[in-house]
Amino acid sequence: MLERIQETASFLKEKMHTRPETAIILGTGLGSLADEITDKYEIPYEQIPYFPVSTVEGHKGKLIFGKLGQKDIMAMQGRFHYYEGYTMQQVTFPVRVMRELGIKTLFVSNAAGGMHPDFEIGDLMIITDHINFFPEHPLHGKNIPYGPRFPDMSEAYDRDLIRKADAIAAGRGIKVQHGVYVGTQGPTFETPAEYRMYRILGGDAVGMSTVPEVIVANHCGIRVFGISVITDLGVEGKIVEVSHEEVQKAADAAQPKMAEIMRELINQA
Ligand code: HPA
């Protein structure tokens, strides 16, 4: 495993024209940020040794190196979801490669179903914490010596970055919520009883990604900032039929707000 990560990292280092310390996973709701990256070098996942290939509609698979504003960054356009059939090692492989490349801070976004009764479709939720509901743990197995066997998770989402994001949002009049993201395997959306259960357990939003990458980033010593765009509601009395298309549509509508916060935060980080 470690050899593969290092081989992929060496392959990329030879091609990279910058040495970024910031990475972004352009999940749902943040795809357009890719268009703002300048001095780009792009490399499709299928050309990267050991990289899985993304299959979901709306997720193009490539790594982008370049500048966002003044900042050198590395961006993943398209992520790997557990429900696609990848192992947790595959889902989180790119984060470990980031560690080898010298990444210090990771920004992630996703689409999620809102369970907090005050949430509305189109809200942005800064992720303050998560609950791992995946059936397999990304650190299951032999410990990779990027971090301890039993990693601390008391501040999985960096508090300083959350404070900065709050200040940016307040300064620009962008409403943000805060909350706990529940990560589930999918690919089904939740039944009303499941939304109720996740709410009772302490979740404010639920989605099918992010938690594996955030766990591995924490293990590697990479600090994390994450935002969810609330694309549908798992709130009793407000639950209606939900489809991937509607999720995509709500995420696209919230995209400019999300991009504004991320762009500024990345430049401050
Ligand atoms: N549940 C799980 N994943 C999701 C949802 C949801 O309601 N909305 C967007 N991704």
XYZ file of N, CA and C and ligand atoms in Angstrom:
817
model
N 0.826 -1.222 0.000
C 0.000 0.000 0.000
C 0.860 1.272 0.000
N 1.787 1.349 0.989
C 2.646 2.530 1.091
C 3.479 2.706 -0.188
N 3.951 1.573 -0.736
C 4.768 1.643 -1.957
C 3.947 2.245 -3.098
N 2.694 1.806 -3.197
C 1.829 2.312 -4.275
C 1.592 3.810 -4.132
N 1.325 4.219 -2.904
C 1.071 5.651 -2.646
C 2.309 6.441 -3.074
N 3.482 5.935 -2.671
C 4.722 6.657 -2.976
C 5.032 6.657 -4.466
N 4.687 5.553 -5.131
C 4.918 5.476 -6.581
C 4.034 6.503 -7.308
N 2.766 6.573 -6.881
C 1.844 7.545 -7.489
C 2.334 8.965 -7.222
N 2.772 9.201 -5.996
C 3.252 10.548 -5.646
C 4.488 10.914 -6.473
N 5.408 9.982 -6.664
C 6.611 10.282 -7.472
C 6.213 10.586 -8.903
N 5.272 9.798 -9.437
C 4.780 10.027 -10.795
C 4.246 11.462 -10.920
N 3.450 11.871 -9.935
C 2.836 13.205 -10.001
C 3.877 14.306 -9.792
N 4.818 14.069 -8.873
C 5.843 15.087 -8.583
C 6.633 15.435 -9.839
N 6.871 14.438 -10.666
C 7.621 14.691 -11.909
C 6.853 15.597 -12.852
N 5.544 15.533 -12.778
C 4.714 16.318 -13.703
C 4.328 17.676 -13.133
N 4.361 17.821 -11.807
C 3.859 19.044 -11.178
C 4.813 20.207 -11.396
N 4.241 21.368 -11.692
C 5.058 22.563 -11.880
C 5.011 23.460 -10.644
N 4.248 23.023 -9.617
C 4.150 23.787 -8.368
C 4.256 22.802 -7.211
N 4.359 23.346 -6.010
C 4.381 22.498 -4.816
C 3.274 22.950 -3.863
N 2.010 22.647 -4.199
C 0.903 23.155 -3.389
C 0.868 22.536 -1.997
N 0.356 23.327 -1.037
C 0.116 22.798 0.307
C -1.380 22.738 0.588
N -2.176 23.089 -0.438
C -3.631 23.142 -0.290
C -4.278 22.250 -1.343
N -5.216 21.418 -0.903
C -5.949 20.576 -1.855
C -7.445 20.792 -1.691
N -8.159 20.609 -2.789
C -9.621 20.757 -2.750
C -10.226 19.523 -3.395
N -11.212 18.945 -2.737
C -12.014 17.920 -3.401
C -13.277 18.623 -3.886
N -13.380 18.762 -5.191
C -14.507 19.499 -5.776
C -15.708 18.578 -5.848
N -16.399 18.480 -4.747
C -17.595 17.648 -4.697
C -18.767 18.389 -5.304
N -19.941 17.819 -5.152
C -21.147 18.468 -5.636
C -21.229 19.863 -5.040
N -21.533 20.849 -5.892
C -21.691 22.212 -5.406
C -20.436 23.049 -5.534
N -19.359 22.445 -5.982
C -18.113 23.205 -6.066
C -17.406 23.004 -7.408
N -18.065 22.286 -8.305
C -17.467 21.961 -9.604
C -16.983 23.194 -10.354
N -17.727 24.300 -10.225
C -17.410 25.490 -11.026
C -16.094 26.135 -10.600
N -15.651 25.843 -9.378
C -14.387 26.407 -8.911
C -13.221 25.962 -9.819
N -13.386 24.815 -10.431
C -12.344 24.310 -11.343
C -12.091 25.292 -12.484
N -13.139 25.985 -12.919
C -12.998 26.926 -14.041
C -12.187 28.153 -13.650
N -12.033 28.381 -12.347
C -11.304 29.566 -11.899
C -9.814 29.295 -11.685
N -9.438 28.039 -11.824
C -8.026 27.706 -11.599
C -7.215 28.153 -12.816
N -6.130 28.891 -12.558
C -5.287 29.379 -13.660
C -3.956 28.631 -13.648
N -3.159 28.844 -14.678
C -1.868 28.141 -14.851
C -2.044 26.643 -14.633
N -3.047 26.101 -15.310
C -3.475 24.723 -15.026
C -2.580 23.655 -15.630
N -2.387 22.616 -14.873
C -1.924 21.363 -15.457
C -2.919 20.295 -15.027
N -3.545 19.623 -15.993
C -4.596 18.656 -15.667
C -4.155 17.254 -16.046
N -4.557 16.318 -15.224
C -4.208 14.934 -15.541
C -5.391 14.001 -15.192
N -5.940 13.332 -16.215
C -7.095 12.448 -15.966
C -6.714 11.284 -15.062
N -7.653 10.893 -14.218
C -7.373 9.812 -13.263
C -6.861 8.550 -13.959
N -7.398 8.284 -15.148
C -7.001 7.014 -15.787
C -5.527 6.994 -16.196
N -4.894 8.175 -16.187
C -3.463 8.201 -16.530
C -2.565 8.155 -15.291
N -3.191 8.115 -14.117
C -2.401 8.145 -12.875
C -2.294 6.726 -12.320
N -1.092 6.250 -12.084
C -0.953 4.882 -11.587
C -1.736 4.645 -10.292
N -2.439 3.557 -10.249
C -3.218 3.082 -9.084
C -4.434 3.936 -8.738
N -4.680 5.012 -9.469
C -5.873 5.816 -9.168
C -7.111 5.082 -9.646
N -8.151 5.017 -8.790
C -9.424 4.482 -9.278
C -10.009 5.462 -10.306
N -11.005 5.039 -11.053
C -11.632 5.909 -12.048
C -13.074 6.160 -11.631
N -13.464 7.437 -11.666
C -14.803 7.829 -11.192
C -15.880 7.497 -12.228
N -17.046 7.084 -11.752
C -18.093 6.634 -12.683
C -19.404 7.415 -12.585
N -19.534 8.240 -11.550
C -20.850 8.861 -11.332
C -21.077 10.048 -12.249
N -22.297 10.160 -12.720
C -22.706 11.284 -13.547
C -22.469 12.583 -12.768
N -21.932 13.579 -13.429
C -21.710 14.856 -12.732
C -20.370 14.923 -12.016
N -19.574 13.869 -12.108
C -18.244 13.882 -11.480
C -17.213 13.512 -12.539
N -16.499 14.511 -13.033
C -15.449 14.231 -14.017
C -14.182 13.922 -13.266
N -13.442 12.936 -13.756
C -12.294 12.500 -12.995
C -10.956 13.018 -13.466
N -10.443 14.026 -12.813
C -9.068 14.452 -13.104
C -8.479 15.233 -11.932
N -7.159 15.245 -11.885
C -6.451 16.100 -10.937
C -6.073 17.378 -11.663
N -6.199 18.489 -10.963
C -5.818 19.773 -11.545
C -4.809 20.437 -10.621
N -3.679 20.827 -11.178
C -2.697 21.619 -10.424
C -2.701 23.021 -11.011
N -2.653 24.027 -10.168
C -2.656 25.401 -10.679
C -2.817 26.393 -9.560
N -3.327 27.562 -9.909
C -3.501 28.630 -8.918
C -4.964 28.991 -8.781
N -5.401 29.152 -7.531
C -6.716 29.718 -7.261
C -6.426 31.047 -6.562
N -6.709 32.138 -7.250
C -6.232 33.435 -6.759
C -4.713 33.389 -6.747
N -4.134 33.675 -5.572
C -2.668 33.675 -5.464
C -2.113 32.331 -4.985
N -3.004 31.423 -4.681
C -2.586 30.214 -3.963
C -2.340 29.041 -4.910
N -1.215 28.377 -4.720
C -0.982 27.122 -5.455
C -1.887 26.063 -4.866
N -2.608 25.373 -5.724
C -3.521 24.349 -5.216
C -3.485 23.093 -6.083
N -4.004 22.058 -5.459
C -4.213 20.798 -6.171
C -5.708 20.505 -6.005
N -6.406 20.214 -7.096
C -7.844 19.956 -6.984
C -8.185 18.581 -7.555
N -9.072 17.915 -6.861
C -9.631 16.666 -7.396
C -10.981 17.001 -7.986
N -11.105 16.860 -9.291
C -12.425 17.030 -9.900
C -13.012 15.637 -10.051
N -13.929 15.315 -9.176
C -14.470 13.950 -9.135
C -13.846 13.189 -7.988
N -14.701 12.592 -7.147
C -14.199 11.802 -6.029
C -14.720 10.387 -6.167
N -14.217 9.525 -5.304
C -14.595 8.109 -5.359
C -15.537 7.806 -4.220
N -16.675 7.244 -4.559
C -17.685 6.939 -3.540
C -17.668 5.450 -3.227
N -17.905 5.157 -1.991
C -17.946 3.754 -1.550
C -19.036 2.984 -2.308
N -20.182 3.657 -2.544
C -21.306 2.950 -3.197
C -20.987 2.539 -4.630
N -19.939 3.137 -5.225
C -19.560 2.745 -6.585
C -18.892 1.370 -6.602
N -18.539 0.882 -5.432
C -17.936 -0.442 -5.349
C -16.468 -0.418 -4.970
N -15.911 0.772 -4.779
C -14.514 0.866 -4.369
C -14.348 0.423 -2.925
N -13.164 -0.051 -2.617
C -12.855 -0.329 -1.215
C -12.547 1.010 -0.541
N -12.544 1.013 0.774
C -12.201 2.233 1.506
C -10.764 2.672 1.201
N -9.888 1.698 0.934
C -8.500 2.038 0.580
C -8.476 2.825 -0.732
N -9.338 2.411 -1.677
C -9.399 3.128 -2.960
C -10.022 4.515 -2.799
N -11.105 4.568 -2.015
C -11.808 5.849 -1.818
C -10.846 6.897 -1.255
N -9.964 6.459 -0.363
C -9.114 7.416 0.358
C -7.684 7.486 -0.205
N -7.405 6.696 -1.221
C -6.060 6.664 -1.807
C -5.548 8.072 -2.169
N -6.383 8.893 -2.835
C -5.880 10.223 -3.220
C -5.457 11.077 -2.023
N -6.101 10.916 -0.889
C -5.745 11.728 0.285
C -4.355 11.326 0.782
N -4.073 10.055 0.722
C -2.733 9.604 1.150
C -1.674 10.082 0.170
N -2.036 10.116 -1.111
C -1.109 10.664 -2.100
C -0.877 12.153 -1.803
N -1.944 12.843 -1.419
C -1.802 14.272 -1.049
C -0.770 14.426 0.055
N -0.845 13.570 1.048
C 0.099 13.617 2.168
C 1.546 13.501 1.659
N 1.769 12.581 0.734
C 3.118 12.399 0.160
C 3.555 13.622 -0.646
N 2.573 14.338 -1.205
C 2.893 15.502 -2.039
C 3.105 16.765 -1.205
N 2.852 16.667 0.099
C 3.104 17.826 0.976
C 1.884 18.683 1.256
N 0.704 18.137 0.987
C -0.526 18.903 1.279
C -0.715 19.024 2.791
N -1.072 20.254 3.234
C -1.262 20.510 4.670
C -2.727 20.769 5.031
N -3.498 21.264 4.035
C -4.902 21.613 4.309
C -5.781 21.091 3.180
N -6.901 20.498 3.572
C -7.828 19.917 2.586
C -9.202 20.564 2.722
N -9.742 20.999 1.592
C -11.089 21.576 1.544
C -12.005 20.594 0.822
N -13.167 20.326 1.434
C -14.095 19.367 0.812
C -15.506 19.952 0.774
N -16.252 19.498 -0.224
C -17.666 19.886 -0.280
C -18.486 18.663 -0.636
N -19.766 18.751 -0.341
C -20.665 17.662 -0.710
C -22.107 18.163 -0.728
N -22.973 17.295 -1.228
C -24.411 17.538 -1.158
C -24.942 16.669 -0.031
N -25.914 17.187 0.701
C -26.428 16.401 1.819
C -27.911 16.685 2.043
N -28.558 15.730 2.663
C -29.951 15.900 3.063
C -29.979 16.545 4.439
N -30.746 17.613 4.583
C -30.793 18.327 5.860
C -31.780 17.684 6.817
N -31.363 17.512 8.061
C -32.259 16.913 9.065
C -32.587 17.895 10.183
N -31.765 18.928 10.344
C -32.067 19.946 11.357
C -33.333 20.685 10.925
N -34.303 20.836 11.846
C -35.585 21.441 11.443
C -35.477 22.875 10.919
N -34.406 23.598 11.257
C -34.262 24.971 10.747
C -33.662 25.042 9.343
N -33.189 23.908 8.831
C -32.511 23.953 7.531
C -33.511 24.069 6.389
N -33.042 24.744 5.311
C -33.846 24.857 4.096
C -33.010 24.399 2.912
N -33.694 24.006 1.862
C -32.990 23.608 0.642
C -32.188 24.795 0.126
N -30.936 24.526 -0.224
C -30.061 25.596 -0.716
C -29.165 26.180 0.367
N -29.418 25.839 1.639
C -28.544 26.306 2.724
C -27.144 25.701 2.580
N -26.177 26.443 3.083
C -24.824 25.896 3.213
C -24.622 25.525 4.672
N -24.053 24.362 4.914
C -23.771 23.944 6.290
C -22.271 23.710 6.441
N -21.650 24.529 7.258
C -20.243 24.304 7.585
C -20.193 23.073 8.495
N -19.390 22.106 8.112
C -19.347 20.858 8.880
C -18.472 21.072 10.118
N -19.066 20.883 11.292
C -18.323 21.074 12.540
C -17.828 19.739 13.099
N -18.470 18.650 12.661
C -18.105 17.324 13.160
C -18.823 16.293 12.293
N -18.469 15.027 12.462
C -19.175 14.015 11.677
C -19.448 12.763 12.499
N -20.338 11.936 11.957
C -20.575 10.600 12.512
C -20.324 9.614 11.375
N -19.454 8.666 11.646
C -19.081 7.690 10.609
C -20.056 6.520 10.623
N -20.911 6.453 9.610
C -21.879 5.366 9.520
C -21.562 4.405 8.390
N -20.352 4.510 7.845
C -19.974 3.558 6.792
C -19.743 2.188 7.410
N -20.034 1.123 6.646
C -19.897 -0.216 7.215
C -18.444 -0.674 7.347
N -17.530 0.066 6.719
C -16.113 -0.320 6.772
C -15.336 0.934 7.162
N -14.347 0.779 8.019
C -13.557 1.946 8.447
C -12.354 2.121 7.524
N -12.077 3.351 7.104
C -10.958 3.537 6.167
C -9.586 3.206 6.761
N -9.481 3.146 8.083
C -8.189 2.805 8.692
C -8.145 1.349 9.166
N -9.163 0.590 8.772
C -9.181 -0.843 9.104
C -7.958 -1.505 8.464
N -7.291 -2.344 9.223
C -6.125 -3.040 8.671
C -4.841 -2.488 9.229
N -3.748 -2.930 8.646
C -2.416 -2.539 9.110
C -2.286 -1.021 9.114
N -1.726 -0.482 10.174
C -1.602 0.977 10.244
C -0.533 1.471 9.280
N -0.909 2.423 8.464
C 0.068 3.067 7.585
C 0.743 4.155 8.409
N 2.081 4.177 8.443
C 2.750 5.036 9.432
C 2.730 6.530 9.115
N 1.626 7.018 8.584
C 1.436 8.460 8.448
C 0.921 9.041 9.761
N 0.419 8.167 10.601
C -0.168 8.634 11.846
C -0.309 7.469 12.801
N -0.841 7.753 14.002
C -0.924 6.704 15.030
C -1.973 5.633 14.714
N -1.841 4.505 15.362
C -2.817 3.423 15.237
C -4.219 3.884 15.680
N -4.232 4.690 16.740
C -5.518 5.142 17.305
C -5.601 6.667 17.225
N -5.953 7.187 16.057
C -5.885 8.644 15.874
C -6.941 9.408 16.667
N -6.535 10.554 17.155
C -7.451 11.479 17.831
C -8.404 12.058 16.786
N -9.672 12.217 17.165
C -10.644 12.832 16.249
C -11.413 13.938 16.969
N -10.775 14.565 17.970
C -11.499 15.557 18.768
C -11.709 16.864 18.011
N -10.936 17.075 16.955
C -11.145 18.279 16.139
C -10.933 17.920 14.673
N -11.823 17.055 14.181
C -11.668 16.539 12.809
C -11.779 17.658 11.778
N -12.543 18.703 12.123
C -12.728 19.863 11.238
C -12.113 21.060 11.960
N -11.098 21.642 11.348
C -10.262 22.661 11.995
C -11.070 23.880 12.460
N -10.987 24.173 13.745
C -11.816 25.249 14.319
C -11.415 26.623 13.814
N -10.127 26.797 13.593
C -9.650 28.080 13.110
C -10.215 28.355 11.708
N -10.237 27.332 10.860
C -10.799 27.510 9.509
C -12.306 27.770 9.579
N -12.977 27.131 10.519
C -14.425 27.364 10.681
C -14.663 28.821 11.078
N -13.856 29.325 12.023
C -13.992 30.733 12.439
C -13.763 31.678 11.264
N -12.726 31.394 10.480
C -12.435 32.250 9.326
C -13.577 32.205 8.311
N -14.119 31.019 8.081
C -15.220 30.883 7.120
C -16.443 31.656 7.601
N -16.699 31.598 8.911
C -17.825 32.343 9.484
C -17.646 33.846 9.248
N -16.428 34.309 9.454
C -16.159 35.741 9.270
C -16.351 36.129 7.800
N -15.887 35.288 6.904
C -16.043 35.577 5.471
C -17.530 35.628 5.105
N -18.273 34.620 5.574
C -19.705 34.548 5.252
C -20.433 35.773 5.822
N -20.124 36.133 7.073
C -20.785 37.279 7.703
C -20.467 38.563 6.939
N -19.209 38.720 6.563
C -18.775 39.913 5.841
C -19.455 40.066 4.489
N -19.866 38.966 3.915
C -20.470 39.020 2.578
C -21.977 38.790 2.604
N -22.524 38.706 3.801
C -23.971 38.523 3.916
C -24.457 37.158 3.431
N -23.594 36.167 3.524
C -24.005 34.813 3.128
C -24.430 34.045 4.380
N -25.651 33.516 4.332
C -26.157 32.763 5.489
C -25.495 31.384 5.519
N -24.933 31.014 6.673
C -24.402 29.654 6.812
C -24.966 28.982 8.060
N -25.200 27.720 7.935
C -25.578 26.899 9.072
C -24.333 26.153 9.544
N -24.420 25.552 10.712
C -23.335 24.692 11.202
C -23.944 23.358 11.568
N -23.187 22.286 11.441
C -23.778 21.037 11.879
C -22.913 19.813 11.697
N -23.485 18.737 12.176
C -22.829 17.429 12.164
C -23.278 16.661 10.916
N -22.292 16.192 10.160
C -22.552 15.444 8.921
C -22.492 13.952 9.226
N -23.552 13.249 8.854
C -23.562 11.791 9.003
C -23.170 11.192 7.648
N -22.131 10.380 7.637
C -21.683 9.742 6.396
C -22.215 8.329 6.299
N -22.970 8.062 5.235
C -23.563 6.729 5.052
C -23.109 6.132 3.729
N -23.300 4.830 3.591
C -22.803 4.186 2.381
C -23.660 4.458 1.145
N -24.955 4.844 1.290
C -25.800 4.945 0.114
C -25.927 3.584 -0.543
N -26.340 3.475 -1.800
C -26.745 4.571 -2.678
C -28.209 4.980 -2.530
N -28.947 4.341 -1.645
C -30.317 4.807 -1.425
C -30.284 6.098 -0.612
N -31.204 6.997 -0.920
C -31.482 8.089 0.011
C -32.193 7.458 1.207
N -32.387 8.221 2.270
C -32.919 7.642 3.500
C -34.442 7.474 3.460
N -34.900 6.476 4.176
C -36.336 6.390 4.459
C -36.635 7.434 5.532
N -37.884 7.834 5.681
C -38.214 8.783 6.757
C -37.748 8.277 8.124
N -37.858 6.988 8.368
C -37.427 6.441 9.668
C -35.909 6.562 9.837
N -35.184 6.397 8.734
C -33.713 6.531 8.824
C -33.296 7.977 9.077
N -33.943 8.930 8.394
C -33.649 10.347 8.676
C -33.903 10.637 10.161
N -35.030 10.133 10.674
C -35.385 10.371 12.085
C -34.309 9.774 12.999
N -33.877 8.571 12.658
C -32.846 7.916 13.470
C -31.548 8.738 13.479
N -31.091 9.168 12.296
C -29.836 9.933 12.240
C -29.961 11.254 12.992
N -31.151 11.834 12.958
C -31.395 13.079 13.699
C -31.287 12.820 15.202
N -31.949 11.745 15.649
C -31.916 11.395 17.078
C -30.478 11.130 17.524
N -29.701 10.555 16.628
C -28.314 10.212 16.965
C -27.375 11.419 16.959
N -27.891 12.571 16.532
C -27.049 13.771 16.608
C -26.638 14.359 15.278
N -27.218 13.870 14.192
C -26.849 14.394 12.876
C -27.715 15.580 12.469
N -27.101 16.503 11.717
C -27.849 17.629 11.149
C -28.035 17.472 9.644
N -27.152 16.720 9.012
C -27.255 16.475 7.570
C -26.670 15.098 7.294
N -27.109 14.493 6.185
C -26.630 13.148 5.867
C -26.260 13.065 4.396
N -25.156 12.385 4.130
C -24.697 12.236 2.749
C -23.843 10.990 2.593
N -23.371 10.788 1.364
C -22.728 9.510 1.019
C -21.225 9.638 0.753
N -20.591 10.669 1.296
C -19.163 10.844 1.000
C -18.445 11.457 2.198
N -17.282 12.024 1.931
C -16.537 12.930 2.810
C -15.923 12.301 4.067
N -16.728 11.548 4.827
C -16.222 11.001 6.089
C -14.952 10.148 5.886
N -14.912 9.245 4.893
C -13.676 8.467 4.731
C -12.457 9.341 4.459
N -12.611 10.315 3.561
C -11.473 11.176 3.227
C -11.043 12.008 4.444
N -12.021 12.455 5.222
C -11.695 13.301 6.388
C -10.982 12.484 7.472
N -11.399 11.249 7.648
C -10.721 10.389 8.631
C -9.263 10.182 8.218
N -9.057 9.871 6.953
C -7.684 9.616 6.492
C -6.853 10.900 6.539
N -7.451 12.019 6.186
C -6.718 13.295 6.270
C -6.282 13.550 7.711
N -7.170 13.316 8.658
C -6.821 13.501 10.076
C -5.698 12.559 10.487
N -5.778 11.343 10.031
C -4.724 10.373 10.350
C -3.373 10.833 9.816
N -3.407 11.463 8.629
C -2.183 11.940 7.963
C -1.701 13.278 8.504
N -2.452 13.908 9.407
C -2.056 15.231 9.910
C -2.413 16.373 8.979
N -3.362 16.137 8.072
C -3.833 17.208 7.176
C -5.056 17.850 7.833
N -5.069 19.186 7.947
C -6.255 19.802 8.551
C -7.338 19.951 7.497
N -8.598 19.950 7.973
C -9.735 19.834 7.057
C -10.754 20.939 7.288
N -11.314 21.409 6.168
C -12.511 22.260 6.227
C -13.536 21.683 5.256
N -14.796 21.590 5.696
C -15.828 21.015 4.818
C -17.134 21.786 4.862
N -17.789 21.837 3.702
C -19.138 22.443 3.633
C -20.074 21.486 2.912
N -21.313 21.401 3.415
C -22.375 20.678 2.720
C -23.341 21.686 2.135
N -23.845 21.369 0.957
C -24.998 22.123 0.465
C -26.221 21.245 0.692
N -27.209 21.851 1.334
C -28.419 21.099 1.678
C -29.317 21.052 0.435
N -29.469 19.862 -0.116
C -30.178 19.734 -1.396
C -31.578 19.156 -1.252
N -31.897 18.629 -0.092
C -33.225 18.060 0.158
C -33.378 17.965 1.674
N -34.603 17.730 2.114
C -34.845 17.768 3.557
C -35.329 16.423 4.096
N -34.628 15.965 5.131
C -35.051 14.760 5.832
C -35.674 15.158 7.162
N -36.570 16.135 7.091
C -37.213 16.667 8.297
C -38.657 16.189 8.283
N -39.082 15.658 9.419
C -40.445 15.124 9.491
C -41.466 16.143 8.992
N -42.364 15.696 8.124
C -43.376 16.602 7.584
C -42.931 17.318 6.318
N -41.606 17.311 6.059
C -41.102 18.025 4.875
C -40.455 17.054 3.882
N -40.558 15.759 4.169
C -39.872 14.786 3.323
C -40.692 14.540 2.059
N -40.059 14.778 0.927
C -40.701 14.483 -0.357
C -39.753 13.592 -1.156
N -40.251 13.114 -2.281
C -39.429 12.257 -3.144
C -38.154 13.020 -3.539
N -37.037 12.321 -3.590
C -35.781 12.999 -3.953
C -35.075 12.210 -5.059
N -34.463 12.945 -5.996
C -33.737 12.294 -7.086
C -32.356 12.932 -7.221
N -31.469 12.215 -7.891
C -30.111 12.731 -8.118
C -30.167 14.065 -8.872
N -31.112 14.165 -9.818
C -31.229 15.377 -10.638
C -31.589 16.586 -9.766
N -32.519 16.365 -8.829
C -32.917 17.475 -7.956
C -31.766 17.882 -7.034
N -31.039 16.884 -6.567
C -29.872 17.150 -5.708
C -28.885 18.020 -6.478
N -28.644 17.630 -7.725
C -27.700 18.353 -8.586
C -28.180 19.793 -8.819
N -29.479 19.927 -9.046
C -30.050 21.244 -9.350
C -29.920 22.182 -8.138
N -30.249 21.672 -6.969
C -30.151 22.496 -5.754
C -28.696 22.857 -5.481
N -27.801 21.907 -5.748
C -26.369 22.156 -5.515
C -25.857 23.210 -6.485
N -26.284 23.125 -7.740
C -25.843 24.112 -8.739
C -26.302 25.510 -8.342
N -27.511 25.597 -7.803
C -28.054 26.900 -7.427
C -27.263 27.517 -6.269
N -26.754 26.668 -5.379
C -26.021 27.174 -4.204
C -24.540 27.386 -4.507
N -24.123 26.931 -5.688
C -22.708 26.930 -6.055
C -22.003 28.287 -5.883
N -22.578 29.403 -6.376
C -21.860 30.680 -6.256
C -21.528 31.051 -4.804
N -22.450 30.821 -3.881
C -22.209 31.137 -2.456
C -21.089 30.271 -1.900
N -21.183 28.996 -2.212
C -20.179 28.039 -1.737
C -18.805 28.415 -2.276
N -18.749 28.726 -3.584
C -17.474 29.065 -4.222
C -16.888 30.334 -3.604
N -17.741 31.293 -3.288
C -17.268 32.562 -2.734
C -16.568 32.337 -1.391
N -17.178 31.536 -0.548
C -16.572 31.258 0.764
C -15.265 30.486 0.591
N -15.306 29.463 -0.225
C -14.119 28.609 -0.400
C -12.947 29.394 -1.002
N -13.242 30.165 -2.023
C -12.209 30.940 -2.724
C -11.462 31.834 -1.725
N -12.229 32.566 -0.924
C -11.644 33.497 0.025
C -10.900 32.746 1.153
N -11.519 31.696 1.637
C -10.931 30.935 2.736
C -9.602 30.298 2.306
N -9.584 29.760 1.097
C -8.366 29.136 0.576
C -7.246 30.172 0.487
N -7.600 31.365 0.110
C -6.571 32.406 0.008
C -6.084 32.887 1.367
N -6.906 32.717 2.388
C -6.498 33.086 3.753
C -5.777 31.965 4.471
N -6.031 30.738 4.032
C -5.540 29.564 4.799
C -4.030 29.420 4.718
N -29.214 11.465 1.825
C -28.025 10.967 1.494
N -27.219 11.551 0.626
C -27.618 12.687 0.078
C -28.845 13.264 0.382
C -29.685 12.614 1.302
O -30.807 13.045 1.617
N -28.945 14.409 -0.344
C -27.807 14.518 -1.054
N -27.000 13.484 -0.816
